[in-house]
Coordinates of C-alpha atoms and ligand atoms in Angstrom, one line a residue:
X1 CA 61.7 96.9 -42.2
X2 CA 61.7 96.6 -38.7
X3 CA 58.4 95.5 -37.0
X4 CA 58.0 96.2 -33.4
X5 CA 59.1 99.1 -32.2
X6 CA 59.6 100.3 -28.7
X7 CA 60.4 103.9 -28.2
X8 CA 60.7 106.2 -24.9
X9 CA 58.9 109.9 -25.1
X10 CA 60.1 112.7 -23.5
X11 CA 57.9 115.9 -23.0
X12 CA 58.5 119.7 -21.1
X13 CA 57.3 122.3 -23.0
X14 CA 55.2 124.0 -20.8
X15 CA 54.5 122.9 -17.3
X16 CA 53.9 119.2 -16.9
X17 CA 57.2 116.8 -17.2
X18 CA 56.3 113.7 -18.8
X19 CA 58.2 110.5 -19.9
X20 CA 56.3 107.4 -21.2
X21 CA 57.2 103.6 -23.4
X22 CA 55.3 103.3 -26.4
X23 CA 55.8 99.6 -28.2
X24 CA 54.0 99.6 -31.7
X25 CA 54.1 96.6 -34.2
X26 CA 52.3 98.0 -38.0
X27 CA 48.7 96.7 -38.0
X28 CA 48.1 97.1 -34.3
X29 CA 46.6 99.8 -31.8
X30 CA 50.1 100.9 -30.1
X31 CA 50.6 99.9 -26.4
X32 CA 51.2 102.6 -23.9
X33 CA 53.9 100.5 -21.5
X34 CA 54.0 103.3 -19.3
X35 CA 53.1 107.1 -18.9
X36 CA 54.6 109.3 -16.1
X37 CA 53.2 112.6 -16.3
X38 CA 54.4 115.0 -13.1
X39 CA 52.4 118.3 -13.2
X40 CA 54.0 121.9 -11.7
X41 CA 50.7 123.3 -10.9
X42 CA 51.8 123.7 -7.2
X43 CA 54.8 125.2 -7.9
X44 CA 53.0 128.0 -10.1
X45 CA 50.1 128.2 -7.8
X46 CA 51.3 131.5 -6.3
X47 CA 52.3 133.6 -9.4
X48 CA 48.9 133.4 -11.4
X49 CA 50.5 131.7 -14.8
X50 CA 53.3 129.3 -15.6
X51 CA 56.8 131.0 -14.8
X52 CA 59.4 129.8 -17.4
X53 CA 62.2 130.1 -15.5
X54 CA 60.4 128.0 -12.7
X55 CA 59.1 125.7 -14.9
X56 CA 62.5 125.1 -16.8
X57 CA 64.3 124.6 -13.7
X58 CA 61.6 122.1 -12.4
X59 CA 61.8 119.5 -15.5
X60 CA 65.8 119.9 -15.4
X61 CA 65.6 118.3 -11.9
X62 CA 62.3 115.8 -12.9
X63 CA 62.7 114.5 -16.5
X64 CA 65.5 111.8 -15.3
X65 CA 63.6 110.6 -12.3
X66 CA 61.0 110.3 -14.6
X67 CA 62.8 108.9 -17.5
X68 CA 63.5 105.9 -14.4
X69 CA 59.7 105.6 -13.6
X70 CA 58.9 104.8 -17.4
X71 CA 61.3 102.5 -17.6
X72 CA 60.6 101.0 -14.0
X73 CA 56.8 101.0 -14.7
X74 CA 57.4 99.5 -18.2
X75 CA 59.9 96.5 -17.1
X76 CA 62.0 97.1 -19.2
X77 CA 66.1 98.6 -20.0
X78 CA 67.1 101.3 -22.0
X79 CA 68.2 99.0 -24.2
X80 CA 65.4 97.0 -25.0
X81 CA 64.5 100.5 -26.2
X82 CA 64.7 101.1 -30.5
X83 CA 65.0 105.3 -30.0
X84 CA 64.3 108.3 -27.8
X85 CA 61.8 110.9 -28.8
X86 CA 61.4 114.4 -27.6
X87 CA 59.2 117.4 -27.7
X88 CA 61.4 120.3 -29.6
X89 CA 59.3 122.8 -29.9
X90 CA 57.1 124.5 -29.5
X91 CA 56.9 125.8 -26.5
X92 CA 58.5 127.6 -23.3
X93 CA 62.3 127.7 -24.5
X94 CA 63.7 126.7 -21.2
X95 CA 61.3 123.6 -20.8
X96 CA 62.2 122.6 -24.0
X97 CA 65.7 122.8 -24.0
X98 CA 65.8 120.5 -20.7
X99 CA 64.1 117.8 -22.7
X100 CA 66.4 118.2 -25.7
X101 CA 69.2 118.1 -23.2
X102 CA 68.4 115.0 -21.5
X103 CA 67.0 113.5 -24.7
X104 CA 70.8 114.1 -26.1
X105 CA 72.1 112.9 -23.3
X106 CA 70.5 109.5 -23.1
X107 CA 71.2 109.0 -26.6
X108 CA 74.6 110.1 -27.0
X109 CA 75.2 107.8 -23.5
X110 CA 73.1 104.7 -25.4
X111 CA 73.7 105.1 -28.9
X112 CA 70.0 105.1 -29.2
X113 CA 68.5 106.9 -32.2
X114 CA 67.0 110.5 -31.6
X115 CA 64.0 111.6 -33.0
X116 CA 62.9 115.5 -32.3
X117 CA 59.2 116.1 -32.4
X118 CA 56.5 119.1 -33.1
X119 CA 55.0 119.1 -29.9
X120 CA 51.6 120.0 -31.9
X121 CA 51.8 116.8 -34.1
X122 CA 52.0 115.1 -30.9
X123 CA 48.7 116.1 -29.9
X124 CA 47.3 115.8 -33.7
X125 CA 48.1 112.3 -33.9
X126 CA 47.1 111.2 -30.6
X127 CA 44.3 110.2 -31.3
X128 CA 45.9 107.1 -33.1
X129 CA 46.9 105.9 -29.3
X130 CA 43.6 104.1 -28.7
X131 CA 42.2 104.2 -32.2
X132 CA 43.2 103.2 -35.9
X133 CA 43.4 106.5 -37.8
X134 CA 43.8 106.9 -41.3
X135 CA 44.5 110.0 -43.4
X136 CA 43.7 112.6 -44.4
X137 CA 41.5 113.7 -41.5
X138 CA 39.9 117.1 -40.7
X139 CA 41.3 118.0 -37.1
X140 CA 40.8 120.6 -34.1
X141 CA 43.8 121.2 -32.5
X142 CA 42.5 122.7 -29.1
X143 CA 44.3 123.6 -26.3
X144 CA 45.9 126.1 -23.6
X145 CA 48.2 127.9 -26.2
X146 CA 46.5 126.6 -29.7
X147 CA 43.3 126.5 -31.4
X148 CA 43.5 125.6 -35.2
X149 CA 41.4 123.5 -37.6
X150 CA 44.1 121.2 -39.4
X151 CA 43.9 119.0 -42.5
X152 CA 46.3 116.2 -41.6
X153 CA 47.3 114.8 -44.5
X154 CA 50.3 111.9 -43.2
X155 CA 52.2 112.1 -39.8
X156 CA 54.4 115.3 -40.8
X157 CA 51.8 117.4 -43.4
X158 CA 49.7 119.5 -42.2
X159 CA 47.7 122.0 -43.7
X160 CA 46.5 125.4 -41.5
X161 CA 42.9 125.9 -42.8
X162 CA 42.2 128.6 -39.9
X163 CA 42.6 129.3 -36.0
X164 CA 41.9 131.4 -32.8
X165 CA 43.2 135.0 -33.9
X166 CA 44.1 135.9 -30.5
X167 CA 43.6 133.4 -27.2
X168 CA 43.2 129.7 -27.2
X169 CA 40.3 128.3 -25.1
X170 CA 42.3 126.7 -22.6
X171 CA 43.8 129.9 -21.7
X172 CA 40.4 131.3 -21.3
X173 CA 38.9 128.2 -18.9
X174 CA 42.0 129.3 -17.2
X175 CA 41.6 132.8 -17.4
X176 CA 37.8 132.5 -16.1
X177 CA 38.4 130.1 -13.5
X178 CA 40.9 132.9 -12.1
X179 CA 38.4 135.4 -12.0
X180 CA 35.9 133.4 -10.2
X181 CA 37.8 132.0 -7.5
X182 CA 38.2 128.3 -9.2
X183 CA 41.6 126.8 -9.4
X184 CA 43.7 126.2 -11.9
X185 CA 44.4 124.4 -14.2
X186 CA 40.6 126.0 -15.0
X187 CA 39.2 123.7 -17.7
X188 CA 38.2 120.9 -14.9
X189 CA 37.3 123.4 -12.8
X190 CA 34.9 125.1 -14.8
X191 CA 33.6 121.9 -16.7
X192 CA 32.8 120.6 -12.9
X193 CA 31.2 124.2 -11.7
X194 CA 29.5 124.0 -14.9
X195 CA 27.5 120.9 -14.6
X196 CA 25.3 122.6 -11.7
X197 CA 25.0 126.1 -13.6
X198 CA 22.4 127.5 -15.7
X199 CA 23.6 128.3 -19.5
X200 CA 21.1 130.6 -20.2
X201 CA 21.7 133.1 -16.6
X202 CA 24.2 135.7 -18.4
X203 CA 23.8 136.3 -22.5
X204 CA 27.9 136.1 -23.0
X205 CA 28.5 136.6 -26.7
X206 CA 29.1 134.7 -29.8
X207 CA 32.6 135.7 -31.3
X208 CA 33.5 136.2 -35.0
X209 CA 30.4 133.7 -35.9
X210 CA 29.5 137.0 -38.2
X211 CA 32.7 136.4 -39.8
X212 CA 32.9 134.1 -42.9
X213 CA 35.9 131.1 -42.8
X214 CA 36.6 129.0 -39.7
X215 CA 38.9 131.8 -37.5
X216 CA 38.1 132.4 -34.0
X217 CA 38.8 135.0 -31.2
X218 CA 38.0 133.9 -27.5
X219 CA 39.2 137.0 -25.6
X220 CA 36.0 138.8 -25.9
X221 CA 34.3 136.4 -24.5
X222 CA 36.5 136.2 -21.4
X223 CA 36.3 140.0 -21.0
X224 CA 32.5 139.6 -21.2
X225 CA 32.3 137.0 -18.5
X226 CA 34.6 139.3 -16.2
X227 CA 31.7 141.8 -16.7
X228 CA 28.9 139.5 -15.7
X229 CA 30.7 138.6 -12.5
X230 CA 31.3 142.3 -12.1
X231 CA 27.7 142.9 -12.0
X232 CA 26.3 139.9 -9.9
X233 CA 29.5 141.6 -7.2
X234 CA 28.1 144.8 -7.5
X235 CA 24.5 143.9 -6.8
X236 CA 25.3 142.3 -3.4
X237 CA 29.0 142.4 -3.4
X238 CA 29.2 138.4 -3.1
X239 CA 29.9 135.6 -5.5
X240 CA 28.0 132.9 -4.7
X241 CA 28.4 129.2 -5.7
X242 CA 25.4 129.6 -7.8
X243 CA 26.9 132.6 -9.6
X244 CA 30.0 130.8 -10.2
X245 CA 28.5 127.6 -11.4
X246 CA 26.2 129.9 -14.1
X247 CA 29.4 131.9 -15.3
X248 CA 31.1 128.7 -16.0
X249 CA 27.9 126.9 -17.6
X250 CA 27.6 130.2 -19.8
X251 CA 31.2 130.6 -20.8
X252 CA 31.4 126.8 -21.4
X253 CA 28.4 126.9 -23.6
X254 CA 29.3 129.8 -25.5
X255 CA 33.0 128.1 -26.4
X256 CA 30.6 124.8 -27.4
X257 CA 28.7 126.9 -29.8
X258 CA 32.0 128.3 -31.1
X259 CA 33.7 125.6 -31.7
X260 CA 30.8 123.2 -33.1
X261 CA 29.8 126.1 -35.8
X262 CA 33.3 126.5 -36.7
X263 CA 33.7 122.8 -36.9
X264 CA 30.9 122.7 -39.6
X265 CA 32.5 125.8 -41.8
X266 CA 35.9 123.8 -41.3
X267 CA 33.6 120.8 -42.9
X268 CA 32.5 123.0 -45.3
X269 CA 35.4 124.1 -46.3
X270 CA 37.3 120.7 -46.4
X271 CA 34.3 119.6 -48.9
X272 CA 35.6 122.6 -51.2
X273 CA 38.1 120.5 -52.6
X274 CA 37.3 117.0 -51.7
X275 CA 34.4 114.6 -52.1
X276 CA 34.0 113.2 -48.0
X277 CA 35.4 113.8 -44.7
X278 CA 36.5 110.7 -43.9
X279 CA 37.1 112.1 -40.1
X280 CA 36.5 114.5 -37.5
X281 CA 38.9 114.4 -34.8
X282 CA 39.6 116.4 -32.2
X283 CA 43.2 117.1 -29.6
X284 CA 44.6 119.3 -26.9
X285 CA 43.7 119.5 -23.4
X286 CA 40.8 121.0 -24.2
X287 CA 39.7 117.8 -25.9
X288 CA 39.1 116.8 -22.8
X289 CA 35.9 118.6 -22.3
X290 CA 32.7 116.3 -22.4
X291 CA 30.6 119.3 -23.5
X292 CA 33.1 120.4 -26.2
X293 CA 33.4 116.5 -27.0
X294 CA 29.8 116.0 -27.2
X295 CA 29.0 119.4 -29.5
X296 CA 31.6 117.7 -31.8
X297 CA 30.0 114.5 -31.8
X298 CA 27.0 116.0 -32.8
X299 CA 28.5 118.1 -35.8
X300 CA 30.3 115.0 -36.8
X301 CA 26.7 113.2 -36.9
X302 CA 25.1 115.8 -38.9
X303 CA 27.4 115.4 -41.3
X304 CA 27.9 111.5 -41.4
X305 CA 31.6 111.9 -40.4
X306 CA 33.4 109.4 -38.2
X307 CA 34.5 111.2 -34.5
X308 CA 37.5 110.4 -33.2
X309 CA 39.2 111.9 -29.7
X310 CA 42.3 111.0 -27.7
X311 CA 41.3 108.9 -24.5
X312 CA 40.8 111.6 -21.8
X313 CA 44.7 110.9 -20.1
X314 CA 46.1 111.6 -23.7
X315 CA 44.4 115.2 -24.2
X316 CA 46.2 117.0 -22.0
X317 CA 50.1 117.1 -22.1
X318 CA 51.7 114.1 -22.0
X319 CA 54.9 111.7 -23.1
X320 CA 52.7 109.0 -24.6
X321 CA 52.2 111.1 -27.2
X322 CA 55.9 112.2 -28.0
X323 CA 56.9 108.9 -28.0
X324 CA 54.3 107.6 -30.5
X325 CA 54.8 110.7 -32.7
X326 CA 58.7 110.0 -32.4
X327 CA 58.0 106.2 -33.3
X328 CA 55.9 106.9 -36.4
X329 CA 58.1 109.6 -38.1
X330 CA 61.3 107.1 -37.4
X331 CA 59.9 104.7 -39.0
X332 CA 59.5 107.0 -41.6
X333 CA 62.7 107.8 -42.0
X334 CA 63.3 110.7 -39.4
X335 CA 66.7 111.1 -37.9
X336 CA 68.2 113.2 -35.9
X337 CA 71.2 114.0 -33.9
X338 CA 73.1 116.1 -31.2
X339 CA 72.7 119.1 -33.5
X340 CA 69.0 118.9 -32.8
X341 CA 67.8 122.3 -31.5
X342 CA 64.5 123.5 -29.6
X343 CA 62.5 126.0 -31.2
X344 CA 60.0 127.5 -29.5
X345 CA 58.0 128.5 -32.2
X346 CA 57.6 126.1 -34.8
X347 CA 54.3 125.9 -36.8
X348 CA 53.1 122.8 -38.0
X349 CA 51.9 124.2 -41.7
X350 CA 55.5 124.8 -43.3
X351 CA 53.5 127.2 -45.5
X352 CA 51.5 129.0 -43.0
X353 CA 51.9 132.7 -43.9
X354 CA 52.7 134.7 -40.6
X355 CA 52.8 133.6 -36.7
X356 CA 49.8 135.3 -34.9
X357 CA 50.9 136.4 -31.2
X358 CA 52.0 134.8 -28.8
X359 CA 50.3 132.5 -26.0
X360 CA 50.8 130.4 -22.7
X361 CA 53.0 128.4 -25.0
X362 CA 54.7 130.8 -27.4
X363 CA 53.1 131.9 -30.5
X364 CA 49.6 130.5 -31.5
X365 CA 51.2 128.3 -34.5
Ligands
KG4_401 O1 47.3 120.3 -24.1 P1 47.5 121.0 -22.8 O2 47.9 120.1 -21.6 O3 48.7 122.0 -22.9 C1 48.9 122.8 -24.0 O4 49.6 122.3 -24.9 O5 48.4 124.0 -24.0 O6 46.2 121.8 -22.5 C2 46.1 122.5 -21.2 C3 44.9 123.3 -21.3 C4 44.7 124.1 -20.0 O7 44.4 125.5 -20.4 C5 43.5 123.5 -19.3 O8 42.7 124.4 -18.6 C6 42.7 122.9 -20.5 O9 43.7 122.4 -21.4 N1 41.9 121.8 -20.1 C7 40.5 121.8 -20.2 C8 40.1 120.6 -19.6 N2 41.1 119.9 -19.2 C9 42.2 120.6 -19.5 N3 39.7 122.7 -20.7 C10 38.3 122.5 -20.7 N4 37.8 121.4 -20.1 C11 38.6 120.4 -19.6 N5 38.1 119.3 -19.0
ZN402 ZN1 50.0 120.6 -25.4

């Protein structure tokens, strides 16, 4: 078997273009050589959301300049390179079809192997970027298109053991730092308003914590906190900085107490069938929350469970990821070629029952 492996990550699915070096030899933390990551926030900043089309066009004209930072900022040739990975799915069909493309491209130009990757198993095994991880573990997968407690069993099975059943929490900082004036992306905007804001201010609700199992629902809670701020308007037609800071220390608290007493059925549930949790780890942007982190942490103590989280600049979307992903299923075998197709739904339990909606990102898989 071939020790040290070197591969080059490729990611577009939704609206940051990323390409990044990842060099791993078996027994070792891997070493991120480089990590581009080239966000479109400006370029959406006028329409409210992501536009696909914008956001498709965008990596077509950024993955290759970024594909030549990686490699400039790695020092090294495509051909020191052993393959090329690539998000392929899921995600916003154009995005992901540019990556494929120039993927393809680059390895059909090469002859460097091609690995396609789950964009979602990216983010689930990041956590092995900056820390050993060993399976199974008990995951939370949480970000602006997916919330879903996983059983990662190896590095391609996964097992669904429940999820948000209509938005994801990243949509939802988004969604509330929209309707109080904060910018976007809205999770580090509310996370910062929230650090001078009092919790306690508005009583936002609670979702689904009456409901047994380890689903979730965040849209009422969104809707609730556009009523709060509709009432603080109406009492002196303002909102203040104070009033924005309380919203955003509420709402943020509320998706804490969500996520932590979901964590623990998740735990309980796990324990069903097996004797320990070995770990707790969580992924997705919204990972990168310290109050979310910290709730976890906490759960994770209570329970004598080891925490594990992706260093803060591998929560959010990145190549590092892909690449690593890509590197660890090829040395497991994985192959594929210019047939490789993007799919923008693709669920990471191959026998999850049904796809529920559809989000930022495509369908809540
Ligand atoms: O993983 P990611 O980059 O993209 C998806 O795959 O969805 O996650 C982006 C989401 C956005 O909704 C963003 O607001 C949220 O993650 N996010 C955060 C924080 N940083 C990013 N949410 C809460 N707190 C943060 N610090
Ligand atoms: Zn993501």
């Amino acid at each position: 078997m071939q020790n040290t492996l070197t591969f080059l990550g490729l990611e577009s699915s939704c609206d940051d273009t990323g390409a990044a070096i990842v060099r791993h030899t078996p027994g070792e933390i891997p070493q991120v050589l480089s990590n581009i990551v080239e966000g479109q926030t400006a370029l959406h900043a006028d329409f409210g959301g992501v536009v696909p089309e914008i956001a498709a066009r965008a990596h077509a004209e950024r993955l290759d300049h970024c594909v030549e930072a990686a490699l400039r900022d790695a020092n090294i040739a495509l051909s020191d390179l052993d393959g090329i990975a690539v998000t392929a799915g899921p995600g916003l069909i154009g995005g992901v079809l540019s990556g494929v493309m120039c993927a393809k491209g680059l390895s059909a130009g090469s002859g460097l192997p091609l690995v396609g990757v789950n964009h979602l198993a990216g983010h689930a095994l990041s956590p092995g970027l900056s820390d050993p991880i060993s399976f199974p573990m008990l995951m939370l997968l949480v970000s602006g298109g997916h919330c879903q407690f996983l059983i990662v069993r190896g590095i391609d099975e996964f097992h669904r053991l429940g999820g948000t059943i209509d938005d994801a929490p990243g949509e939802a900082f988004d969604k509330v730092a929209r309707l109080t004036g904060l910018p976007q992306p809205g999770g580090p905007a509310v996370e910062k308003a929230a650090q001078n804001g009092d919790p306690k201010r508005f009583a936002l609700p609670r979702p689904l914590l009456d409901r047994p199992g380890c689903d979730m629902s965040f849209s009422g809670l969104k809707t609730a906190v556009l009523r709060a701020r509709d009432t603080v308007i109406s009492a002196d037609n303002t909102l203040r900085r104070q009033d924005v800071n309380d919203l955003s220390a509420g709402f943020q608290n509320a998706v804490c107490d969500v996520l932590a007493e979901k964590t623990r059925r998740a735990i309980a549930i796990y324990l069903e069938e097996n004797p320990t949790v070995p770990t707790l780890a969580v992924a997705g942007g919204v990972a990168a929350n310290k109050a979310i982190r910290a709730a976890l942490e906490t759960v994770s103590e209570e329970n004598g469970v080891k925490f594990t989280a992706p260093a803060m600049q591998y929560c959010t979307d990145n190549a590092a990821m892909i690449a690593w992903a890509g590197l660890l299923r090829f040395r497991d075998g994985a192959r594929d070629d210019l047939a490789l197709s993007a799919r923008p739904r693709w669920p990471l339990d191959r026998m999850q029952a049904s796809m529920l909606g559809s989000g930022k990102k495509g369908a809540k898989a």
